[in-house]
Coordinates of C-alpha atoms and ligand atoms in Angstrom, one line a residue:
X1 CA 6.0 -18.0 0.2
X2 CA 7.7 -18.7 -3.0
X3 CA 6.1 -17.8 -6.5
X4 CA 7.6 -19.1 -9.5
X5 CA 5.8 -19.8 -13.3
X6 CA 6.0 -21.8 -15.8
X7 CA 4.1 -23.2 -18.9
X8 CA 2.5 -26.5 -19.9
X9 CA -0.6 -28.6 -19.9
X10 CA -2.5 -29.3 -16.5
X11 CA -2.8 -32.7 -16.7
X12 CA 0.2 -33.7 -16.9
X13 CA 1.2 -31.5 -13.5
X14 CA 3.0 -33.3 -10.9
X15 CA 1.8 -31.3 -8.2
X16 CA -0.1 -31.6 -4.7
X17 CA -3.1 -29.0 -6.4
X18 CA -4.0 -27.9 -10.0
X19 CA -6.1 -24.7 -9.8
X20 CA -8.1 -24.4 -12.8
X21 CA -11.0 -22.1 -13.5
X22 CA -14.6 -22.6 -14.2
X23 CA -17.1 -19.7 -15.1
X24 CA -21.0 -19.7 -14.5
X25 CA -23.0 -21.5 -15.3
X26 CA -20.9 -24.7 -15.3
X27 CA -18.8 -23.3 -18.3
X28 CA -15.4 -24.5 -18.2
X29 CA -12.4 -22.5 -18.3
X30 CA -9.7 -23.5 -21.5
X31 CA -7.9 -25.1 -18.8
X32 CA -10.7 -26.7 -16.7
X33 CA -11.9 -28.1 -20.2
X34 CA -8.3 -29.7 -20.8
X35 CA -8.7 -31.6 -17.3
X36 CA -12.1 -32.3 -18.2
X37 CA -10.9 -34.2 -21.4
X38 CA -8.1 -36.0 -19.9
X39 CA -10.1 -37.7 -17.5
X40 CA -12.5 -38.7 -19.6
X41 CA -15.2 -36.2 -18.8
X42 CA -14.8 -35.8 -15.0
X43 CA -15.1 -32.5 -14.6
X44 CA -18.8 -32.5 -17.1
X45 CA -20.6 -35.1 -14.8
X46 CA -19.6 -33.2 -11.8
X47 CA -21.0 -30.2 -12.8
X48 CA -24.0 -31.9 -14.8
X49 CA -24.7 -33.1 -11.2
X50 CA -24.9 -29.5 -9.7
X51 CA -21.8 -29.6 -7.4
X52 CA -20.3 -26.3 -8.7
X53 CA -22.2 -23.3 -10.3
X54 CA -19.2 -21.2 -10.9
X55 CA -20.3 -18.2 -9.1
X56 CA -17.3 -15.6 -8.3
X57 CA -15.0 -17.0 -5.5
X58 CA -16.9 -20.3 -5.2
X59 CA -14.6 -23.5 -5.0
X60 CA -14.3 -27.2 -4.8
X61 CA -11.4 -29.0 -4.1
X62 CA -11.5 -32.6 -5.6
X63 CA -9.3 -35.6 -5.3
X64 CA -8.4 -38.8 -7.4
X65 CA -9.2 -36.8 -10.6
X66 CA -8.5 -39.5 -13.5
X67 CA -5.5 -39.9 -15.7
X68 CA -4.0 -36.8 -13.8
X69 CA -0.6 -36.6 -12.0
X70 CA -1.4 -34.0 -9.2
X71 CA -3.0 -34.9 -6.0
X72 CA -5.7 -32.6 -6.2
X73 CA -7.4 -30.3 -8.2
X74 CA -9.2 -27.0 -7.1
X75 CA -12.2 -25.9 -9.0
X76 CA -12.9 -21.5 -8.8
X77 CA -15.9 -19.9 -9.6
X78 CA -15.3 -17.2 -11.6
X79 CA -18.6 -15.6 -12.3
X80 CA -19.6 -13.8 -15.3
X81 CA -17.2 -14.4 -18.0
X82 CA -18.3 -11.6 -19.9
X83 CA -17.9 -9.6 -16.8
X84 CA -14.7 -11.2 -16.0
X85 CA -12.3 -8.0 -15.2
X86 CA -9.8 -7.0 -12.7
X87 CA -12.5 -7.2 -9.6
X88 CA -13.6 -10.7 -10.5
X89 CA -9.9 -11.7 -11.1
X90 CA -8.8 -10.6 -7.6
X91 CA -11.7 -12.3 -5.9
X92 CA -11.0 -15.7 -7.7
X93 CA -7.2 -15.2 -7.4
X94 CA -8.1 -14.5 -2.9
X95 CA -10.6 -17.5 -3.0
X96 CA -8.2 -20.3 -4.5
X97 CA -5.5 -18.7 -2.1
X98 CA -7.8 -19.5 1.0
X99 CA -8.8 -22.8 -0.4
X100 CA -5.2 -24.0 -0.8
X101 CA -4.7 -22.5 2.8
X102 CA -6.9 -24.5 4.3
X103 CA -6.3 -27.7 2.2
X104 CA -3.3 -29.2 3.3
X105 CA -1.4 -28.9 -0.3
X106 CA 1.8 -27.0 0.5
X107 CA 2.3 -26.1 -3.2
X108 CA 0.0 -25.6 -6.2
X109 CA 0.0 -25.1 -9.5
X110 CA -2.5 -21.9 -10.8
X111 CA -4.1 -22.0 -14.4
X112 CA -6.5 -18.7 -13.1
X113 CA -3.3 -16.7 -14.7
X114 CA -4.3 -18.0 -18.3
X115 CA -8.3 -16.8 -17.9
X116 CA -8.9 -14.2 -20.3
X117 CA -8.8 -10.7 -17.8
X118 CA -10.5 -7.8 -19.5
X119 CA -7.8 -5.3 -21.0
X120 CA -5.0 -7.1 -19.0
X121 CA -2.1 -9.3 -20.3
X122 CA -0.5 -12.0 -18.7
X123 CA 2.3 -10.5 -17.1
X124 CA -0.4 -8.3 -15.5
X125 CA -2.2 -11.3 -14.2
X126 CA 0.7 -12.6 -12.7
X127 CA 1.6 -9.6 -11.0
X128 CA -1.6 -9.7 -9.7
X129 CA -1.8 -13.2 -8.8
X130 CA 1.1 -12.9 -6.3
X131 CA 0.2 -9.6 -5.2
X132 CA -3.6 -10.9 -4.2
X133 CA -2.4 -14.2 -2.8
X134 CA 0.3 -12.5 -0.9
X135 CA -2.7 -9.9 1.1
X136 CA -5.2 -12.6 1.1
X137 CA -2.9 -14.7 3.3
X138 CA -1.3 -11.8 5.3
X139 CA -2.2 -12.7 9.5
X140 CA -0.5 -10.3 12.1
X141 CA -0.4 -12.7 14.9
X142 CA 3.0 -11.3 16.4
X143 CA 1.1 -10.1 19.5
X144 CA -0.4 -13.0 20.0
X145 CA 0.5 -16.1 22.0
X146 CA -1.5 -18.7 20.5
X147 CA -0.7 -18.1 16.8
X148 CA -3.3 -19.8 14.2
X149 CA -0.9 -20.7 11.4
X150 CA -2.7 -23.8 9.6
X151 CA -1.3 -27.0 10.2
X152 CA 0.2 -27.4 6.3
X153 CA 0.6 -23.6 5.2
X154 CA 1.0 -23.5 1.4
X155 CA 4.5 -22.7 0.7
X156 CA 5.1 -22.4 -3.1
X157 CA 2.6 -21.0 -5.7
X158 CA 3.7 -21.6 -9.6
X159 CA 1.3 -19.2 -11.8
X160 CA 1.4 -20.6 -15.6
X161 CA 1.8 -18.8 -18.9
X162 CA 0.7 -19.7 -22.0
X163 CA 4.2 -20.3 -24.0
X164 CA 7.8 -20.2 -24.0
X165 CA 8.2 -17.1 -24.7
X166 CA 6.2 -15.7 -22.2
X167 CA 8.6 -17.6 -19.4
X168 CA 10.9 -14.2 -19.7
X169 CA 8.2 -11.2 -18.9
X170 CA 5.6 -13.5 -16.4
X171 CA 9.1 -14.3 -14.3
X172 CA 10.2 -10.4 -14.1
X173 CA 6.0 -9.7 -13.2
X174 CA 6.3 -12.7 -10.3
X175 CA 9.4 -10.5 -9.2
X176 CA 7.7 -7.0 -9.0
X177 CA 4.4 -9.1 -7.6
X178 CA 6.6 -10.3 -4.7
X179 CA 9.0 -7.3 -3.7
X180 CA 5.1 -5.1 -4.1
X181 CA 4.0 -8.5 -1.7
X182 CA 6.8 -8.3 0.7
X183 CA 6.4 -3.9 1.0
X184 CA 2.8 -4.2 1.7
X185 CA 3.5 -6.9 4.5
X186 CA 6.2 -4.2 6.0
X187 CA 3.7 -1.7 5.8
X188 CA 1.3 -3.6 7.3
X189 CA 2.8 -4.8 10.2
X190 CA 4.1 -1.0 11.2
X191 CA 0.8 0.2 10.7
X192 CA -1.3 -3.1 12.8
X193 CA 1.7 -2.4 15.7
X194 CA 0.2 -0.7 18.5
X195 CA 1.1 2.7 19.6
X196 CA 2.9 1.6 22.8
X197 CA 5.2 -0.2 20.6
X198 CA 5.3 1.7 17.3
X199 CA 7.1 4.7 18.4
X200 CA 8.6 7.0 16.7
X201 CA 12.2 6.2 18.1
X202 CA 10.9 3.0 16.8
X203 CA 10.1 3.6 13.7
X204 CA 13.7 5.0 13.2
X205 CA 15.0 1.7 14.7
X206 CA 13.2 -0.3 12.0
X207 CA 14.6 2.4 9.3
X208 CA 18.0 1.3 10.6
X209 CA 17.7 -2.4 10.4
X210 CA 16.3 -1.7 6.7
X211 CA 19.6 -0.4 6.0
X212 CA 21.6 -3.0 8.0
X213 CA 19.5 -5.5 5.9
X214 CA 20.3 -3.7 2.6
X215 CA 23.5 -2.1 2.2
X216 CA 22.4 0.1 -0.8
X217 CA 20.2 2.2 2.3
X218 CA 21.7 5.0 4.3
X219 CA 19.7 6.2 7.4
X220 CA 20.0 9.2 9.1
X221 CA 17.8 10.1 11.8
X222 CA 17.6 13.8 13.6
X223 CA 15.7 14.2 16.5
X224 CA 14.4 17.4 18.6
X225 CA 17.9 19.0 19.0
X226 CA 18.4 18.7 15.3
X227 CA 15.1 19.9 14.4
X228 CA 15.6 23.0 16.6
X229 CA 18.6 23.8 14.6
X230 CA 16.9 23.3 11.4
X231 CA 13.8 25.7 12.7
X232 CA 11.5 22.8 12.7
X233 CA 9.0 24.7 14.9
X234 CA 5.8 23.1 13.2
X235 CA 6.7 19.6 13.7
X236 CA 8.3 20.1 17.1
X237 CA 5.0 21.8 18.2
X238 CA 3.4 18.5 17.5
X239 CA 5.6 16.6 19.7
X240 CA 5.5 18.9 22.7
X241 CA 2.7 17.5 24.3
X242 CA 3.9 13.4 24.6
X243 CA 7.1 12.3 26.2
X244 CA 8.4 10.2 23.6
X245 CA 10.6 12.2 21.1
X246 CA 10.3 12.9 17.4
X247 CA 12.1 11.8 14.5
X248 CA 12.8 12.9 11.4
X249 CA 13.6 9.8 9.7
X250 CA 15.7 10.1 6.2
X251 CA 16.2 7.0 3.8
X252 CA 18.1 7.6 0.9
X253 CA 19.0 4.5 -1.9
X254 CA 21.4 5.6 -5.1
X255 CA 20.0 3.0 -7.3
X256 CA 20.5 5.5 -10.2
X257 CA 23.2 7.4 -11.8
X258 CA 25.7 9.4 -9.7
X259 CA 24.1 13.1 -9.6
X260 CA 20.9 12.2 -10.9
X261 CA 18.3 14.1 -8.6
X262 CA 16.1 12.0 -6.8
X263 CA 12.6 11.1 -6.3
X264 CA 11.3 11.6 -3.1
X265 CA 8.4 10.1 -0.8
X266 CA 7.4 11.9 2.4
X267 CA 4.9 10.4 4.7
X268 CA 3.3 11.2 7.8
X269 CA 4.4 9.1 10.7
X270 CA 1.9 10.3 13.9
X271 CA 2.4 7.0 16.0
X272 CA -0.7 8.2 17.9
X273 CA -3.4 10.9 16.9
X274 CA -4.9 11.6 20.1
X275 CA -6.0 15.2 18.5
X276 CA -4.1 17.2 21.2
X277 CA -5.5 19.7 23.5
X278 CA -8.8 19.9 20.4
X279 CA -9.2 15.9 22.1
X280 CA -10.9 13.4 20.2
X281 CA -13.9 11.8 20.9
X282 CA -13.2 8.2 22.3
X283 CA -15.5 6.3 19.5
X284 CA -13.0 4.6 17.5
X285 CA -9.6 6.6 19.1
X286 CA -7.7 3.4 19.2
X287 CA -7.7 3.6 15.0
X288 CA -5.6 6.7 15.3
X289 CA -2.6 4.0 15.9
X290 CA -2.8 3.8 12.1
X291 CA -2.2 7.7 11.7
X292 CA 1.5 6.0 10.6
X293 CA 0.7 4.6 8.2
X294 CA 1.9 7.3 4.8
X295 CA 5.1 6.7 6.6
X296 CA 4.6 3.1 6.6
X297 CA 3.6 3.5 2.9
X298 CA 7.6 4.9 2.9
X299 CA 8.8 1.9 4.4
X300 CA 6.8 -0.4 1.8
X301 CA 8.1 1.3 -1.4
X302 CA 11.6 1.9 -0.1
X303 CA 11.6 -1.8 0.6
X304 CA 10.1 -2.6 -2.9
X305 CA 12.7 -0.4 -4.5
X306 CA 15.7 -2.4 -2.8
X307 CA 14.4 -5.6 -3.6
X308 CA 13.6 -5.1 -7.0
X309 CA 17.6 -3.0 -7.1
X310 CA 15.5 -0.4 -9.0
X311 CA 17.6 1.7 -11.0
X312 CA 16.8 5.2 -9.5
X313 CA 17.7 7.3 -7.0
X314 CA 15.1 7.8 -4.0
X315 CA 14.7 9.5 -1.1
X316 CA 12.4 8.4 1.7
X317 CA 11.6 10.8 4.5
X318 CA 9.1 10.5 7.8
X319 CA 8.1 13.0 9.9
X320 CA 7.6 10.5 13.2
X321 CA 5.5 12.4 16.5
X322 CA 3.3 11.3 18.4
X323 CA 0.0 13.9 19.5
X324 CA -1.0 14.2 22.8
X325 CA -2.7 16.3 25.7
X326 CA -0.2 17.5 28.2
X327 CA 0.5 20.8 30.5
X328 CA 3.0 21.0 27.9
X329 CA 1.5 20.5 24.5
X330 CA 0.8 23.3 21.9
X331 CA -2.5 25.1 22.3
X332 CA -5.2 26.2 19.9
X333 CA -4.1 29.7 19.2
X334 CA -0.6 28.9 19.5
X335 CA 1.7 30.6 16.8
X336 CA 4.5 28.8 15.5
X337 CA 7.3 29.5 12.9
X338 CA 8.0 26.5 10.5
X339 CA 11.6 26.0 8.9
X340 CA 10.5 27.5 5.7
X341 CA 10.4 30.8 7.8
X342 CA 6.2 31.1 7.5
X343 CA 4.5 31.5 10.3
X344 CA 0.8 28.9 11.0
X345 CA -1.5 29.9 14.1
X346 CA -2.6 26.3 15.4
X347 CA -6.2 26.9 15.7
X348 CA -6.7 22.6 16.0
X349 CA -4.2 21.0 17.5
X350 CA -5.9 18.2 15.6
X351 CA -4.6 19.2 12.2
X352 CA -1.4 17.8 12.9
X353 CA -0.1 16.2 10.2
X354 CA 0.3 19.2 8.2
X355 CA 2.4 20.5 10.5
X356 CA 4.4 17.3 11.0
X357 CA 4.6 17.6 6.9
X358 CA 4.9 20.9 6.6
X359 CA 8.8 21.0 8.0
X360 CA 9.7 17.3 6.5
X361 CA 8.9 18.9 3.0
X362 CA 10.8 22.1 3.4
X363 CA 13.9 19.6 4.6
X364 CA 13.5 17.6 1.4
X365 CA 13.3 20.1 -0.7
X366 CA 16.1 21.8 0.8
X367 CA 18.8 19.1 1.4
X368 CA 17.8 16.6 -1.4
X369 CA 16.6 18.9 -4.2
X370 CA 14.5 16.1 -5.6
X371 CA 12.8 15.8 -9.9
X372 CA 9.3 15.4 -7.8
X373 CA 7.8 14.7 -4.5
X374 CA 5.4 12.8 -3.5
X375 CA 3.6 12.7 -0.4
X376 CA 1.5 10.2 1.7
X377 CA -0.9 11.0 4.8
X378 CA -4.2 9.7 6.3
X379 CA -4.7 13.5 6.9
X380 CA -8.4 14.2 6.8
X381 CA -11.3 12.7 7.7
X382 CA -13.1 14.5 5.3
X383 CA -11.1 12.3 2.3
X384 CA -13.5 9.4 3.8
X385 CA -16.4 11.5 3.0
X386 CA -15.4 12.7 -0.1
X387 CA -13.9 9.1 -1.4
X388 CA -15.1 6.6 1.3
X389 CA -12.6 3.8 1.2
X390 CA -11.6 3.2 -2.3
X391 CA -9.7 5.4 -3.6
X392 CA -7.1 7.7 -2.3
X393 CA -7.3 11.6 -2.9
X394 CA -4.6 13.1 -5.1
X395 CA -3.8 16.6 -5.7
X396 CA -0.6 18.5 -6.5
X397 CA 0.8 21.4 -8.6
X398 CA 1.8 19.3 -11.7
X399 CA -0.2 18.0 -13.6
X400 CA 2.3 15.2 -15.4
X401 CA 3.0 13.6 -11.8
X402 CA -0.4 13.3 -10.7
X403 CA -1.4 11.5 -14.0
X404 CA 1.4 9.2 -13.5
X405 CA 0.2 8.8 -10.0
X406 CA -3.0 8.3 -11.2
X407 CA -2.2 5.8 -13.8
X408 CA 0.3 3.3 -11.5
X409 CA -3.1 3.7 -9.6
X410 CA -5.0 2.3 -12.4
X411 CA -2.3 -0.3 -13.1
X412 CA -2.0 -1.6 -10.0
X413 CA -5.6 -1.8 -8.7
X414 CA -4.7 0.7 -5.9
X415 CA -6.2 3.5 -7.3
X416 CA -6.6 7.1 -6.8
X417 CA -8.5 10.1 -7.7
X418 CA -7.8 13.9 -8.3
X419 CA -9.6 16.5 -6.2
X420 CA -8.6 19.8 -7.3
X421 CA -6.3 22.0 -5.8
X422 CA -7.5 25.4 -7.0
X423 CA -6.0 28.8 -5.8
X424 CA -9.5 30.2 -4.8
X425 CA -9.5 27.3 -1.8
X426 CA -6.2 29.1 -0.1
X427 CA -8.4 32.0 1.3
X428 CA -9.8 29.0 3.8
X429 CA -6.1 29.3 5.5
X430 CA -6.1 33.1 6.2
X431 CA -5.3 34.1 9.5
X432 CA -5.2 37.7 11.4
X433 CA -2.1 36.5 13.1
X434 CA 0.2 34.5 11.3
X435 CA 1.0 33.7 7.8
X436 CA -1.5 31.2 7.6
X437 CA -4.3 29.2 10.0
X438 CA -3.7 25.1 9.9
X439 CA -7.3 24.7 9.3
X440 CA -9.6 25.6 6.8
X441 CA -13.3 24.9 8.3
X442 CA -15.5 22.1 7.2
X443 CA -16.2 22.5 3.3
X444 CA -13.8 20.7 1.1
X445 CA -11.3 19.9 4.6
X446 CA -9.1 16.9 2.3
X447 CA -8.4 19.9 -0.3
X448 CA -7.3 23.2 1.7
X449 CA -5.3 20.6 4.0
X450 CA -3.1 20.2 0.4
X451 CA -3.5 24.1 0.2
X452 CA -2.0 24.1 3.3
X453 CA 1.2 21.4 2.5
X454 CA 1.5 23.1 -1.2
X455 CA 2.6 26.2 0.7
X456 CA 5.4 24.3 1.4
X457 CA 6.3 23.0 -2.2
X458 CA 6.0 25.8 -3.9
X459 CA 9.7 25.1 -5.8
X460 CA 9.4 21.4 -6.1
X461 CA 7.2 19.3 -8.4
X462 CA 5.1 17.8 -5.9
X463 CA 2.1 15.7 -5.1
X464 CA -0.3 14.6 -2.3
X465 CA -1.8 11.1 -1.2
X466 CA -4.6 11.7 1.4
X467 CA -4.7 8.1 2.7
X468 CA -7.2 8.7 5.4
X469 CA -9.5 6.5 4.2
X470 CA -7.6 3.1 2.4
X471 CA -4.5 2.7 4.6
X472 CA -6.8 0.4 7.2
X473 CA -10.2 -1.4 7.3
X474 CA -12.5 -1.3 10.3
X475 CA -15.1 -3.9 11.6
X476 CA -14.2 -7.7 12.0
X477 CA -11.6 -7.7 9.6
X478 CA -9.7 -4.4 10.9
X479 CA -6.2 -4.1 10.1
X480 CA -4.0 -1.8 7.8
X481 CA -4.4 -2.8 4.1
X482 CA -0.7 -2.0 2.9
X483 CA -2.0 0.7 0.3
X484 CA -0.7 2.6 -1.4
X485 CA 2.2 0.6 -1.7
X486 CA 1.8 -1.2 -4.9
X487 CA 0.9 2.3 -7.0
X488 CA 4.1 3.4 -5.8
X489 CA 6.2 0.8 -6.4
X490 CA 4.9 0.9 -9.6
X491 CA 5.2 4.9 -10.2
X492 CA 8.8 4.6 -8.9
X493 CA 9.1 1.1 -11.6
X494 CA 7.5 3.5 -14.3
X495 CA 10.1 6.4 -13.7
X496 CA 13.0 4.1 -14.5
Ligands
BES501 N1 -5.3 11.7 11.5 C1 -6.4 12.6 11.4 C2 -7.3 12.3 10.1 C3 -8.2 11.1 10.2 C4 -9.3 11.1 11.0 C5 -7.9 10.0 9.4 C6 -10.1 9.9 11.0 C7 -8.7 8.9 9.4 C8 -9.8 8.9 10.2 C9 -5.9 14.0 11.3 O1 -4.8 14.3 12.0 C10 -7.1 14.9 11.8 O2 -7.4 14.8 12.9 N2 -7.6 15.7 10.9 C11 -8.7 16.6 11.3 C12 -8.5 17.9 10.6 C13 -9.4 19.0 11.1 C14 -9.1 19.3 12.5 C15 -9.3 20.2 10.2 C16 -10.0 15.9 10.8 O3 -10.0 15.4 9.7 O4 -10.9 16.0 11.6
MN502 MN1 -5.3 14.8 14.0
ZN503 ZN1 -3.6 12.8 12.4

């Protein structure tokens, strides 16, 4: 898909589809009212007649609109307009995207970016525009062998803005909308791959094309022999019990200036979550495909950052295991020594990820000395309790980076929200026998699993994305969702 934008009045579009707004009941958007005069009141009578209410994500696609030069013009309901904000947006933006899907117009010019968005300019509803469009038409059909591509897929999308002037800012916001576009799709794919195929020796592969692809990457990838000479006993007791080996993935981009420390993004790449000798139940196992996805969320911004030739330095890095039952996997009251030196008693082998983390943090802090570090993991499955699916759980230890974490959130639509990350929770982690347990017990499970990882920071500014419960949907519609790829991109955008 192509997005580009540009200014001027919708009637006089040459183009196979003008999108144009209309908000209940039957109230005509500035633009839809434009049409509307043109042709001589079409628009009035149609909706006098009852064919469109203008309820949120309602359409109608019409043809032979008079004394109009595009084939076709697409009416979207837009509900409410006093209620019109950043919800109602996206849903009208996803509704004229599956309209002009289906419709046979391969490109289309959009008027929804000049509606009136509470609080948000227009660069913003550009952003957005693409961003929305771009996961509304996302398929993974790969695997498939009858693909269900439509016939005439739209190709090219032009968003408008109201002036001249505003060519400038709404071009550099289709930009970030599409790099933010194209690292969700990444993301998404790794995460929707199956376990069989999304490996962790895989994962490293697709690191390595990244880089072949963009010459500003470097890739290095250690696996167990290196991580035994690093000390990485935590995440090497993860890996024990499955046959394919871990990686410790590391992406690094100098965007910025020479010596400049970077910023750093670690995620948790457990191809398969099988919980280990503590075994899941089956309901739902096959989801635990997706425990990839914070280092999938790695992939995504790393891409976004390259795209958009971000001027920063970054490092990415992905602790990549699998986690499964075997005569040789690591059993509950096993004691292992991390490469920080501290020592964790594995009372559930289930509470993986931390340990995967645990030793990819120390590394980053240690060889890459980063200003802050962020990391993302669907970690607990007490985040989904906490938060259900809408917003990711932050904590960390500085206050500045999880506001700005918090506000990209905001931003971007991809929001998240702080749990805190007090010192009275760490007593959860106590242990008779090692420096610390890797689990907690049942209250507050999302925030002593970040007591557990902050163990691990203690030098570095650093902050947590528990993912568990927006990096995929369930139900009908299952697949990974790409998040939280657009906050940070736009954190990373934000730091430059
Ligand atoms: N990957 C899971 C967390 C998870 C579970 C995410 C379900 C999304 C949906 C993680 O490795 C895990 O198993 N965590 C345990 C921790 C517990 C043993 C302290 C959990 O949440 O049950
Ligand atoms: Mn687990
Ligand atoms: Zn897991």
């Amino acid at each position: 898909m192509e997005y580009s934008v540009k200014s001027g009045i919708p009637e006089k579009q040459r183009s196979a589809c003008v999108v144009v707004g209309v908000f209940e009941s039957r109230r005509l958007s500035a633009a839809a009212g434009q049409l509307d005069e043109a042709s001589g009141g079409f628009l009035t009578q149609l909706l006098r007649r009852g064919d469109m209410e203008g309820r949120l994500g309602q359409t109608l696609m019409l043809t032979n609109v008079p004394d109009t030069l595009c084939d076709r013009v697409l009416l979207v309901g837009c509900g409410r307009e006093r209620e019109f904000g950043d919800q109602a947006y996206n849903k009208a933006v996803a509704a004229m995207a599956s309209a002009l899907q289906d419709s046979g117009a391969v490109e289309a010019v959009s008027y929804l970016t000049d509606l009136p968005v509470k609080g948000r300019d227009n660069p913003w509803r550009v952003r957005t525009a693409v961003q929305t469009t771009a996961t509304t038409l996302y398929r993974f059909d790969q695997l498939k062998s009858r693909k269900d591509t439509p016939r005439r897929p739209l190709r090219k999308l032009v968003l408008t803005v109201p002036g001249r002037r505003d060519l400038a800012p709404g071009e550099a916001a289709a930009r970030e909308g599409q790099a933010i576009a194209n690292g969700m799709d990444l993301t998404r794919d790794l995460g929707n791959l199956p376990g069989n195929l999304c490996t962790p020796t895989y994962l490293a592969e697709r690191a390595e094309q990244l880089a072949a692809e963009y010459p500003a990457l470097s890739v290095e990838v250690l696996g167990p022999k290196e991580m035994e000479t690093h000390g990485m006993g935590a995440l090497l007791s993860v890996a024990r019990g499955s046959r394919q080996e871990p990686r410790l993935i590391v992406m690094r981009y100098d965007g910025g200036n020479k010596g400049d420390k970077p910023h750093a993004l670690v995620g948790k790449g457990v191809t398969f979550d099988s919980g280990g000798i503590s075994l899941k139940p089956a309901a739902a196992m096959d989801e635990m495909k997706y425990d990839m996805c914070g280092a999938a969320s790695v992939f995504g911004a790393v891409r976004a950052a390259l795209e958009l030739e971000l001027p920063l330095n970054l490092v990415g890095v992905i602790a990549a295991t699998e986690n499964l039952p075997d005569g040789n996997a690591s059993k509950p009251g096993d004691i292992v020594t991390t490469m920080s030196g501290q020592t964790v008693e594995i009372l559930n082998t289930d509470a993986e990820g931390r340990l995967a983390l645990c030793d990819a943090l120390t590394y980053t802090e240690r060889y890459h000395e980063p200003t802050s570090v962020v990391d993302m993991a669907t970690l607990t499955g007490a985040c989904i309790i906490a938060l259900g699916h809408e917003a990711h759980a932050v904590l960390g230890n500085h206050h500045p980076l999880v506001n700005e974490l918090l506000t990209a959130g905001r931003d971007t639509g991809d929001r998240a929200w702080e749990l805190p990350l007090w010192e009275e929770y760490q007593d959860a982690l106590k242990s008779n026998f090692a420096d610390m347990a890797n689990v907690g017990g049942r209250p507050a499970g999302t925030i002593t699993a970040a007591c557990f990882l902050s163990r691990f920071t203690r030098k570095m500014r650093w902050a947590h994305l528990d993912i568990a419960g927006t990096a995929w949907t369930s139900g009908d519609n299952k697949g990974a969702t790409g998040r939280p790829v657009a906050l940070l991109t736009r954190y990373l955008i934000d730091r430059c």
